[in-house]
Tab-separated table of C-alpha atoms and ligand atoms in Angstrom:
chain	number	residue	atom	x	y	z
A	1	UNK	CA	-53.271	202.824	228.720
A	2	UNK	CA	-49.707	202.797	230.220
A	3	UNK	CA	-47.873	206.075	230.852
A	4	UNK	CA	-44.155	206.438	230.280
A	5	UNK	CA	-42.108	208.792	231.839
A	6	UNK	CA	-38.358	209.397	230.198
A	7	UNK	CA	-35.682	211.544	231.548
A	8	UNK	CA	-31.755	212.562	230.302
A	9	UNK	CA	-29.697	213.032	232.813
A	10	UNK	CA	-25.759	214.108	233.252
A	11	UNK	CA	-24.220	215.682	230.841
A	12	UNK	CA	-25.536	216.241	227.268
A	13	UNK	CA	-24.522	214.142	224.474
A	14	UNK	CA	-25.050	213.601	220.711
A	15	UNK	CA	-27.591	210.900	220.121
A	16	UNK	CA	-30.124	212.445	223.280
A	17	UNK	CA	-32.517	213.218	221.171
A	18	UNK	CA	-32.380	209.939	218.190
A	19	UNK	CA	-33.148	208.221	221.490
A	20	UNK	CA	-36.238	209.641	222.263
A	21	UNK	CA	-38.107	209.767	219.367
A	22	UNK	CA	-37.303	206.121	219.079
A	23	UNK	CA	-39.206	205.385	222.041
A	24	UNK	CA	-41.643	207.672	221.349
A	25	UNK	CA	-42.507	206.319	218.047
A	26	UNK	CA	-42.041	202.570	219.508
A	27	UNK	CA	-44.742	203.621	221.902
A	28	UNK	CA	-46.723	204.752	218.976
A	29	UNK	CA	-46.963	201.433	217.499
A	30	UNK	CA	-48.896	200.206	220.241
A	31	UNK	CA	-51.297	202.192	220.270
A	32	UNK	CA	-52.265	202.674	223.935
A	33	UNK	CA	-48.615	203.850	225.278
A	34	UNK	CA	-47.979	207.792	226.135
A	35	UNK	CA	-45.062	208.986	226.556
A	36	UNK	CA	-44.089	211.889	228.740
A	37	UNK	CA	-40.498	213.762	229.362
A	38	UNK	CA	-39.481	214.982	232.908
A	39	UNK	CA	-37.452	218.546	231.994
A	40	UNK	CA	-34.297	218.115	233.242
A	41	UNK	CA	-33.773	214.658	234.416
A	42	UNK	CA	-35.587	213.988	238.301
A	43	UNK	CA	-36.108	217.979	238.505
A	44	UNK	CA	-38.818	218.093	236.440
A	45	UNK	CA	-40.881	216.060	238.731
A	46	UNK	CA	-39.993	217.073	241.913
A	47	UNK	CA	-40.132	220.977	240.611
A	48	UNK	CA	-43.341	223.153	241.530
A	49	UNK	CA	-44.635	223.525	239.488
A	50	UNK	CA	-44.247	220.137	238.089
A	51	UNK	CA	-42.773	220.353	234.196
A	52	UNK	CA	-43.708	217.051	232.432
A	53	UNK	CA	-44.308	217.229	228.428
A	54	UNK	CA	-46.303	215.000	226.780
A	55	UNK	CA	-43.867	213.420	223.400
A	56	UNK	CA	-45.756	212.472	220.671
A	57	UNK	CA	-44.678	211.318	216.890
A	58	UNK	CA	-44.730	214.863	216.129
A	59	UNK	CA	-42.758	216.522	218.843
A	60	UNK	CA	-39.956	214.237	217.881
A	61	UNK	CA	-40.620	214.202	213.891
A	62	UNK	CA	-36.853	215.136	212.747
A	63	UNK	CA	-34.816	215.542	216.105
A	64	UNK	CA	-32.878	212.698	215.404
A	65	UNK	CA	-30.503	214.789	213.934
A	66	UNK	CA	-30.256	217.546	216.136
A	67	UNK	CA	-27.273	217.719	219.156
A	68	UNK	CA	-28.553	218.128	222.625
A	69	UNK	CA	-31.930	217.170	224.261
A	70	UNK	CA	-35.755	218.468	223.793
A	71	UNK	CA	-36.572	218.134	227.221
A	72	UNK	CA	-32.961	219.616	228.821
A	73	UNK	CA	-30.158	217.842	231.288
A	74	UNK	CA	-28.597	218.562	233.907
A	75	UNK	CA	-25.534	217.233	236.426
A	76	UNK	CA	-27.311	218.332	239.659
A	77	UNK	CA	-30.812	216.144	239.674
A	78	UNK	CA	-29.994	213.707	242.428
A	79	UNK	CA	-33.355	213.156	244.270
A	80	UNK	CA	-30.898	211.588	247.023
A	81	UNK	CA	-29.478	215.058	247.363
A	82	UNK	CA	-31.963	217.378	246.148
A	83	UNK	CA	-30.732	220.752	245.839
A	84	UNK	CA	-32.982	223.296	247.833
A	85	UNK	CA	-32.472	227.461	248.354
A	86	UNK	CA	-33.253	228.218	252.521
A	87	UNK	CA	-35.205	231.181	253.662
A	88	UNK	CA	-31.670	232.843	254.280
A	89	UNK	CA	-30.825	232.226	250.927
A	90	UNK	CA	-28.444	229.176	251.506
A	91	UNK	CA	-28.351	225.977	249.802
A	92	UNK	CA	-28.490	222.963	250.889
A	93	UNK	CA	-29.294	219.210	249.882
A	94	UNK	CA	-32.190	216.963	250.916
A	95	UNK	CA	-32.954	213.739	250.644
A	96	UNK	CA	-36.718	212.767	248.080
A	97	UNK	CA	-35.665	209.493	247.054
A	98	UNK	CA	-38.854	208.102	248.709
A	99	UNK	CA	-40.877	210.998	247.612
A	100	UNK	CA	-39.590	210.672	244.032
A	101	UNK	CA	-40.546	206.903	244.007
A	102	UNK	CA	-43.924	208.053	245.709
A	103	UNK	CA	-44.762	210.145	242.661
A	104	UNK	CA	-44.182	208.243	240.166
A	105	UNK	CA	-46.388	205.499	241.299
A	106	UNK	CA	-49.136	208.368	241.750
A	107	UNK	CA	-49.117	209.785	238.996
A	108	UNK	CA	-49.784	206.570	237.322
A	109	UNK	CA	-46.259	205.862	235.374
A	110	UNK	CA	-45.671	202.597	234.444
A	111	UNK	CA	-41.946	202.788	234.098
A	112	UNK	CA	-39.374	205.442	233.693
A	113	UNK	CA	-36.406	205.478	230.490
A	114	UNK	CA	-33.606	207.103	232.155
A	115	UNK	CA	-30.893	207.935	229.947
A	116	UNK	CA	-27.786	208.888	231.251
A	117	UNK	CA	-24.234	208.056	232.382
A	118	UNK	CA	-22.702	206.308	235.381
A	119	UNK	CA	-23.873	208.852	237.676
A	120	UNK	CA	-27.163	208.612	236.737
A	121	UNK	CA	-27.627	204.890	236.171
A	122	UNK	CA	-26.570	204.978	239.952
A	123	UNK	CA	-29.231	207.180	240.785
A	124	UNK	CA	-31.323	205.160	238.682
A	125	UNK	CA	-30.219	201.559	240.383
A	126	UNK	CA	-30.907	203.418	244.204
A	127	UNK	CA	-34.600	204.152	242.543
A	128	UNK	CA	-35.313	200.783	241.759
A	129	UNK	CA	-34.015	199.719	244.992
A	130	UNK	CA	-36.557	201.800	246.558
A	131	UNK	CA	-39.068	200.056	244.496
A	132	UNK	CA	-39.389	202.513	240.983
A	133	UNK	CA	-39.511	200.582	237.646
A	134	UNK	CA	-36.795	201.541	235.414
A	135	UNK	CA	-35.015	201.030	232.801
A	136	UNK	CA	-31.499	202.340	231.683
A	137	UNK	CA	-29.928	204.077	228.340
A	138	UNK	CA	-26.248	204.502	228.435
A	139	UNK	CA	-24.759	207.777	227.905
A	140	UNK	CA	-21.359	209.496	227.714
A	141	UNK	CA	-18.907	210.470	224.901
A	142	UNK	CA	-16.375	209.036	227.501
A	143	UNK	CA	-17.493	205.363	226.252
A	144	UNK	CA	-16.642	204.309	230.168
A	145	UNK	CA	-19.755	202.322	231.139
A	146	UNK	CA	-18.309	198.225	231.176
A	147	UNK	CA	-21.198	196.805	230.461
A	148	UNK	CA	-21.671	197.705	226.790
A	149	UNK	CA	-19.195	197.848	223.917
A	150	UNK	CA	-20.760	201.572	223.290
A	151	UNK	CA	-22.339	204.741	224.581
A	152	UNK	CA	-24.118	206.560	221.947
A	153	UNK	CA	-22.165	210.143	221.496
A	154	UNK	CA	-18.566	208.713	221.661
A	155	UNK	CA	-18.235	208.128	218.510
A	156	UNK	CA	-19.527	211.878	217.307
A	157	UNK	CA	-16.840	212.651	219.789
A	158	UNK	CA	-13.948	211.097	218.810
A	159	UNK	CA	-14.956	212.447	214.913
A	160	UNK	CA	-14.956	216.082	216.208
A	161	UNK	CA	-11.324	215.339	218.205
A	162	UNK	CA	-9.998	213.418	214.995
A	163	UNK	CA	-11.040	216.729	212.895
A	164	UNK	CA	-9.050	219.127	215.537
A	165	UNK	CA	-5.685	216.084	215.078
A	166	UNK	CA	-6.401	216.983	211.471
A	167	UNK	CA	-6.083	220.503	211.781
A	168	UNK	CA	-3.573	220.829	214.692
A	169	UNK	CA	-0.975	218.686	212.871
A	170	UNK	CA	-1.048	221.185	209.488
A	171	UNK	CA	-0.308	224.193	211.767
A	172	UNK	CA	1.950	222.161	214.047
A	173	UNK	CA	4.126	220.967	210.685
A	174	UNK	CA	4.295	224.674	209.420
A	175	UNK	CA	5.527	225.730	212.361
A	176	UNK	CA	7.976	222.907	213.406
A	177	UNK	CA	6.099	223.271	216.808
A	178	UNK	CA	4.705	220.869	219.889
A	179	UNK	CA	1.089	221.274	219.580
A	180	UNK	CA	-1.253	220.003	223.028
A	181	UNK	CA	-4.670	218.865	221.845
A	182	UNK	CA	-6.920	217.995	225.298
A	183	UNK	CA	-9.928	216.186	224.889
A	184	UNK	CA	-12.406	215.172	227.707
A	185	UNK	CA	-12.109	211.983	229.421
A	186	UNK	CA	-12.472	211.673	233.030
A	187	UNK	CA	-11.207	208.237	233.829
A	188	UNK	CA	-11.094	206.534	230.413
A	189	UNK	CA	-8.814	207.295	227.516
A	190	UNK	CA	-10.906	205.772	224.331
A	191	UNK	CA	-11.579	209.534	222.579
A	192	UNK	CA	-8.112	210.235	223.272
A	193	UNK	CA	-6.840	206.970	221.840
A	194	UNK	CA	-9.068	206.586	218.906
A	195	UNK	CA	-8.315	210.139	217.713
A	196	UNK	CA	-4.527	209.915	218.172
A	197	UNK	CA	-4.668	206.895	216.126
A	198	UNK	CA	-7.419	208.395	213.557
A	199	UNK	CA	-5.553	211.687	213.195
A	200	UNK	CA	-2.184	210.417	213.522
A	201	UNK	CA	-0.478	211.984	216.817
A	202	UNK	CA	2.866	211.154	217.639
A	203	UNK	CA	2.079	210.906	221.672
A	204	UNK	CA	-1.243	210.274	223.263
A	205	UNK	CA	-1.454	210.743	226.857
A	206	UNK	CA	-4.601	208.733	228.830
A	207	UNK	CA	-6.011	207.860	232.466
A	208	UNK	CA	-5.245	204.529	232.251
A	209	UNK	CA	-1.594	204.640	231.463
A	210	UNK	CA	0.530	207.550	233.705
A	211	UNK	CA	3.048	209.351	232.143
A	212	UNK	CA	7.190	210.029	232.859
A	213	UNK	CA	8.055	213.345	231.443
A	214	UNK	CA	10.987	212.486	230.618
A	215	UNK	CA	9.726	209.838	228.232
A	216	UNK	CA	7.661	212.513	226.214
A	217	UNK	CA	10.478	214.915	226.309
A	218	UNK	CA	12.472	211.745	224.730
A	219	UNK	CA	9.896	211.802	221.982
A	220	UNK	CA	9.637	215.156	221.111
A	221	UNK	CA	13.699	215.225	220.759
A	222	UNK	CA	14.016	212.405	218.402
A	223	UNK	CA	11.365	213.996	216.082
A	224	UNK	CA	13.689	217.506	216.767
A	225	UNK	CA	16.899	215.878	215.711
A	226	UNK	CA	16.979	217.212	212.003
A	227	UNK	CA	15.778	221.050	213.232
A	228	UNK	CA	12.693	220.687	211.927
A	229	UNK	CA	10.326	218.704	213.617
A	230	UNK	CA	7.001	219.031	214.787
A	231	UNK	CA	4.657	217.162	217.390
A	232	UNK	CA	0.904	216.108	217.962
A	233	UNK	CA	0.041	215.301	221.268
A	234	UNK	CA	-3.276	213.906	222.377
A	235	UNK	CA	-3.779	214.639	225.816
A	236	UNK	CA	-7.031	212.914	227.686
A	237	UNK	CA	-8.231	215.721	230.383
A	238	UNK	CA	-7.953	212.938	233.354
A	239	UNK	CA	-4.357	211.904	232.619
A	240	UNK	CA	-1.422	212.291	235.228
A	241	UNK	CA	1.875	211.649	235.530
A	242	UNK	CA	3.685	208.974	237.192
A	243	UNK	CA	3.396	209.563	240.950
A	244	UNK	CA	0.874	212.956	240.554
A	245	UNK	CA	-2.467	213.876	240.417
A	246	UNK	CA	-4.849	214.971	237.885
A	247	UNK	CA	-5.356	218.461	236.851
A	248	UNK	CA	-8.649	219.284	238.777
A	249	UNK	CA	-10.433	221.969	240.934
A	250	UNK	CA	-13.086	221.549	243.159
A	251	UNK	CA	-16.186	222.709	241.060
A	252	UNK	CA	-18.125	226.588	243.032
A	253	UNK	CA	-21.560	225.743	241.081
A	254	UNK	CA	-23.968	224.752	243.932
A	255	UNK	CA	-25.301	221.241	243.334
A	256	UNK	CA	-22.105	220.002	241.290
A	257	UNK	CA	-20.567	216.791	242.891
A	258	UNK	CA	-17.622	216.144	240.269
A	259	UNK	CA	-14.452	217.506	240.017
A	260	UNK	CA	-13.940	220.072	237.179
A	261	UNK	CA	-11.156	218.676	235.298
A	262	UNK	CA	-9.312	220.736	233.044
A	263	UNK	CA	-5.941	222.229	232.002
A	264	UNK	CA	-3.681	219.199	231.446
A	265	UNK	CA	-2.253	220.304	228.608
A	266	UNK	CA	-1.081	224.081	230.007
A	267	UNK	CA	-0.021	221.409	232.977
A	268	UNK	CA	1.932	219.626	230.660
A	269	UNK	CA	3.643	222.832	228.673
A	270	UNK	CA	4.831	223.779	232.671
A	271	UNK	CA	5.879	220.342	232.696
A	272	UNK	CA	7.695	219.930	229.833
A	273	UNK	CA	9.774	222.939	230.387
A	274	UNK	CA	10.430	222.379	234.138
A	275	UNK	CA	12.528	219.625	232.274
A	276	UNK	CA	13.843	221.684	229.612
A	277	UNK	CA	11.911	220.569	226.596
A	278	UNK	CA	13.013	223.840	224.454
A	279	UNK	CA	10.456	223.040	221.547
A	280	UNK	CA	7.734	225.786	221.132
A	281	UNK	CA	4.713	224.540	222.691
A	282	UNK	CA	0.946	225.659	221.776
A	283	UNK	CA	-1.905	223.952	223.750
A	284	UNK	CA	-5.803	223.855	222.539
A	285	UNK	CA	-8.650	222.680	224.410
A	286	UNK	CA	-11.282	221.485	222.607
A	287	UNK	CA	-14.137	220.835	225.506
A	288	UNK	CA	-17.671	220.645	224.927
A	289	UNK	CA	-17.137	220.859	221.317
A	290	UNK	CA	-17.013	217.109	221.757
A	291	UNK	CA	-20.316	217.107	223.190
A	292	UNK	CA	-22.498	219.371	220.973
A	293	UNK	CA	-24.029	219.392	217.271
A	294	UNK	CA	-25.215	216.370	215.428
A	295	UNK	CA	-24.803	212.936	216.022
A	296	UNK	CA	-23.288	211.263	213.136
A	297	UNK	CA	-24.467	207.904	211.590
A	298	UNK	CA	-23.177	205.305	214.041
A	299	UNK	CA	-24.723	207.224	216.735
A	300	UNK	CA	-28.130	208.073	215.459
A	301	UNK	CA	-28.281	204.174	214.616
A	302	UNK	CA	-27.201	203.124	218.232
A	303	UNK	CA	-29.482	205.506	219.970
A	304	UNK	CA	-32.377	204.390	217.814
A	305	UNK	CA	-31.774	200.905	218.602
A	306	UNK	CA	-31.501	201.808	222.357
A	307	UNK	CA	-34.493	203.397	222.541
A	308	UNK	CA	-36.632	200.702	220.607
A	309	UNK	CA	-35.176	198.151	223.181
A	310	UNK	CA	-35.543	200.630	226.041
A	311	UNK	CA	-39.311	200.673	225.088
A	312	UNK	CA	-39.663	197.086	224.541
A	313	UNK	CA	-38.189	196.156	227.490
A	314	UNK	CA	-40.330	198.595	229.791
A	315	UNK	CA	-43.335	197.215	227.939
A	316	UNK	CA	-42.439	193.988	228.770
A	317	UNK	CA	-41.668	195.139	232.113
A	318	UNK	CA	-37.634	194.120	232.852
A	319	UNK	CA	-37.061	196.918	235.070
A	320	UNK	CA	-34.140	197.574	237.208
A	321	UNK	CA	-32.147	196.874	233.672
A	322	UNK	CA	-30.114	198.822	231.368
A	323	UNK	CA	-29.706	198.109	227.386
A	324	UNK	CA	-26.552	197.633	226.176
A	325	UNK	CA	-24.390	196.627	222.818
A	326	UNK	CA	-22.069	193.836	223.169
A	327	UNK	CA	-20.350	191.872	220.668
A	328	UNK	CA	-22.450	193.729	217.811
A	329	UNK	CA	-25.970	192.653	219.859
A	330	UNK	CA	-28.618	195.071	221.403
A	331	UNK	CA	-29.066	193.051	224.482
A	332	UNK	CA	-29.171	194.479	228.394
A	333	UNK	CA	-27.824	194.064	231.824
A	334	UNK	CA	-28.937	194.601	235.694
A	335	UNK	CA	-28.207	198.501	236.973
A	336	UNK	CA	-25.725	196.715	239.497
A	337	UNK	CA	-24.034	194.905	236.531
A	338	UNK	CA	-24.205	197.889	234.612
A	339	UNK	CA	-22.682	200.683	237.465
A	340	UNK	CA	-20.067	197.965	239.174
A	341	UNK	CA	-16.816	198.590	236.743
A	342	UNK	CA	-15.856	201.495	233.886
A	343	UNK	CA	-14.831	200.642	230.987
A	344	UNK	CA	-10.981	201.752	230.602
A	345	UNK	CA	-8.879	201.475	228.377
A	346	UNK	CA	-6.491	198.247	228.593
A	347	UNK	CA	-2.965	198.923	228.122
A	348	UNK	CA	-2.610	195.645	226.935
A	349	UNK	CA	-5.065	195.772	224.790
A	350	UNK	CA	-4.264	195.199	220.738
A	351	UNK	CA	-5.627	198.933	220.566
A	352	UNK	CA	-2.572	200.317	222.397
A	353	UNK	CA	-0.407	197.871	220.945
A	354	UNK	CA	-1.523	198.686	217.447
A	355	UNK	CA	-1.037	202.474	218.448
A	356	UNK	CA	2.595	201.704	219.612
A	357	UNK	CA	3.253	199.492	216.603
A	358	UNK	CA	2.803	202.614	214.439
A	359	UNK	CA	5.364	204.810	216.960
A	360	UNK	CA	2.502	206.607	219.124
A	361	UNK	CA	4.019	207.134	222.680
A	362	UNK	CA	1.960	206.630	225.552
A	363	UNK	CA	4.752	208.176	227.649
A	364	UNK	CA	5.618	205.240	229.749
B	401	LIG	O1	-18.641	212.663	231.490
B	401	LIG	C1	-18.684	213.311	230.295
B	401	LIG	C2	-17.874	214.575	230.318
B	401	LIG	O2	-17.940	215.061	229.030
B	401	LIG	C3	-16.447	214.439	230.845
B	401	LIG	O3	-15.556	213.965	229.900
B	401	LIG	C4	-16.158	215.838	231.301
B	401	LIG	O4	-15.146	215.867	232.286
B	401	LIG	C5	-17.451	216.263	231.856
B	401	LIG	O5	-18.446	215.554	231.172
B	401	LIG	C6	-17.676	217.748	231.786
B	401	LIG	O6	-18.853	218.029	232.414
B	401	LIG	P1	-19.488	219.485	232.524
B	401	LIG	O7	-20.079	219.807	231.203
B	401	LIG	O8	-20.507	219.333	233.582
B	401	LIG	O9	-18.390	220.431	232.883
């Protein structure tokens, strides 16, 4: 009988949950696999009281098509830097790496799935370092893991920001107004891009390519010039202008290593009129909208092909390995392989070419 353990990690994503009932019901074809979830990524092992769930075929009959995770997420399960509360009611952050590898091996796990992000496929890769088998599922609606063509989740994501384009520009038009539409993105621009070309945005602002403010005011003017313009911008929440810094603060929940990003757009309003843009200006942010709900099609048929390779490969024991999709095959790649480079967008890419070729300004 081999035990398997699997974990999500990070942030949530649509397509969690079509990933683990493909593994589970993998596992169930061989007849002498179990399969287990840890509750919130690494925490649910090192918790005590321990909180492990046995998956079978019918904990995961249907969830395929639900948003979120069965067995929970979270950003602040580092076993590196676990997060404990002192007698005097402090925090502070431990190291149970070794502890965490210890476990596993006790408690008789053959492998674990870990499904998550960058973050957590380096967490993963300093695991299997330490000697824990592994294997990786890549995560994010950001689509900014290099070593596959796709995360499951993106493309739920850029549908839900391509629905907001849709919307924003009817409002935008009646009103002859500038209209800010900031969707996440931390270092890599691909929801922002695809949904400013899906939904048809006249500027789309991303990581990878800074912006002059003068250019976008440039932009806005010549749509102006007949008195009755109107704008779409698609702002990606880590972009920044040409010589500045992203719109971030440092994050007050205990246990959270990232920045919070955030506010670009109301940045880019101050921005705009600090160099007298005179159009009126409305900004939305459409945050974790982009993460929540169903997964649509693409993405329940990537994460169900990720997690029948994620199975197959721990049963065939290639640890230390994540799966990936390149060039239309499910196929995988080594953790270090997998956490060395993001995937960002290429600004010479025929992407942003095709985007210019249609009169989208990237502001440079
Ligand atoms: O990495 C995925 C992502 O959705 C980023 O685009 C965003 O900045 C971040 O997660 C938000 O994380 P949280 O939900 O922890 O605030």
């Amino acid at each position: 009988m081999k035990k398997i353990l699997i974990l999500t990690g990070g942030g949530d994503c649509p397509g969690l949950n079509a990933v683990i009932r493909a593994i589970v019901k993998r596992a169930d074809h061989e007849g002498d696999v179990e399969v287990y979830g840890s509750i919130e990524a690494y925490n649910g092992v090192l918790r005590s009281p321990q909180e492990i769930i046995r998956l079978t075929n019918k904990t995961v009959a249907g969830i395929h098509v639900k948003g979120g995770t069965i067995i929970g997420t979270t950003t602040k399960s580092d076993p590196f830097h676990y997060m404990i509360t002192k007698e005097n009611g402090e925090k502070e952050t431990i190291d149970r790496s070794d502890e965490m590898v210890t476990m596993i091996k006790d408690m008789g796990f053959h492998c674990v799935i870990s499904i998550g992000g960058d973050g957590s496929q380096r967490i993963s890769k300093a695991l299997f370092d330490k000697g824990m088998p592994v294997v990786g599922v890549p995560k994010t609606i950001d689509n900014d893991l290099s070593a596959t063509d796709y995360t499951f989740g993106f493309q739920t994501a850029v549908q839900e920001a391509t629905d907001a384009v849709d919307k924003l520009v009817s409002t935008a038009e009646s009103h002859h107004r500038v209209i800010i539409l900031e969707v996440m993105g931390r270092s890599a621009g691909w929801i922002a891009l695809h949904s400013a070309i899906a939904g048809g945005a006249e500027i789309c602002l991303i990581p990878e390519i800074p912006y002059d403010i003068e250019a976008i005011k440039e932009r806005i003017e010549s749509r102006y010039k007949d008195g009755r313009g109107f704008v779409n911008i698609v702002i990606a929440e880590g972009a920044k202008p040409k010589d500045g810094t992203i719109t971030a603060r440092e994050s007050d929940e205990a246990g959270y290593q990232n920045l919070r990003l955030g506010g670009v757009a109301f940045q880019l309003t101050q921005q705009l009129k600090e160099v007298g843009c005179k159009a009126d200006i409305r900004e939305m942010v459409l945050g974790h909208l982009q993460r929540g709900g169903s997964p649509n099609a693409f993405d329940r048929v990537l994460a169900t092909q990720y997690g029948v390779k994620a199975m197959e490969m721990a049963l065939a024991g290639e640890f230390g390995k994540m799966v990936t999709f390149k060039n239309n095959e499910i196929s995988s790649v080594s953790l270090e392989a997998a956490t060395e480079a993001y995937n960002n967008v290429d600004p010479r890419s025929f992407l942003v070419h095709a985007a210019k070729g249609i009169g989208i300004s990237f502001g440079d």
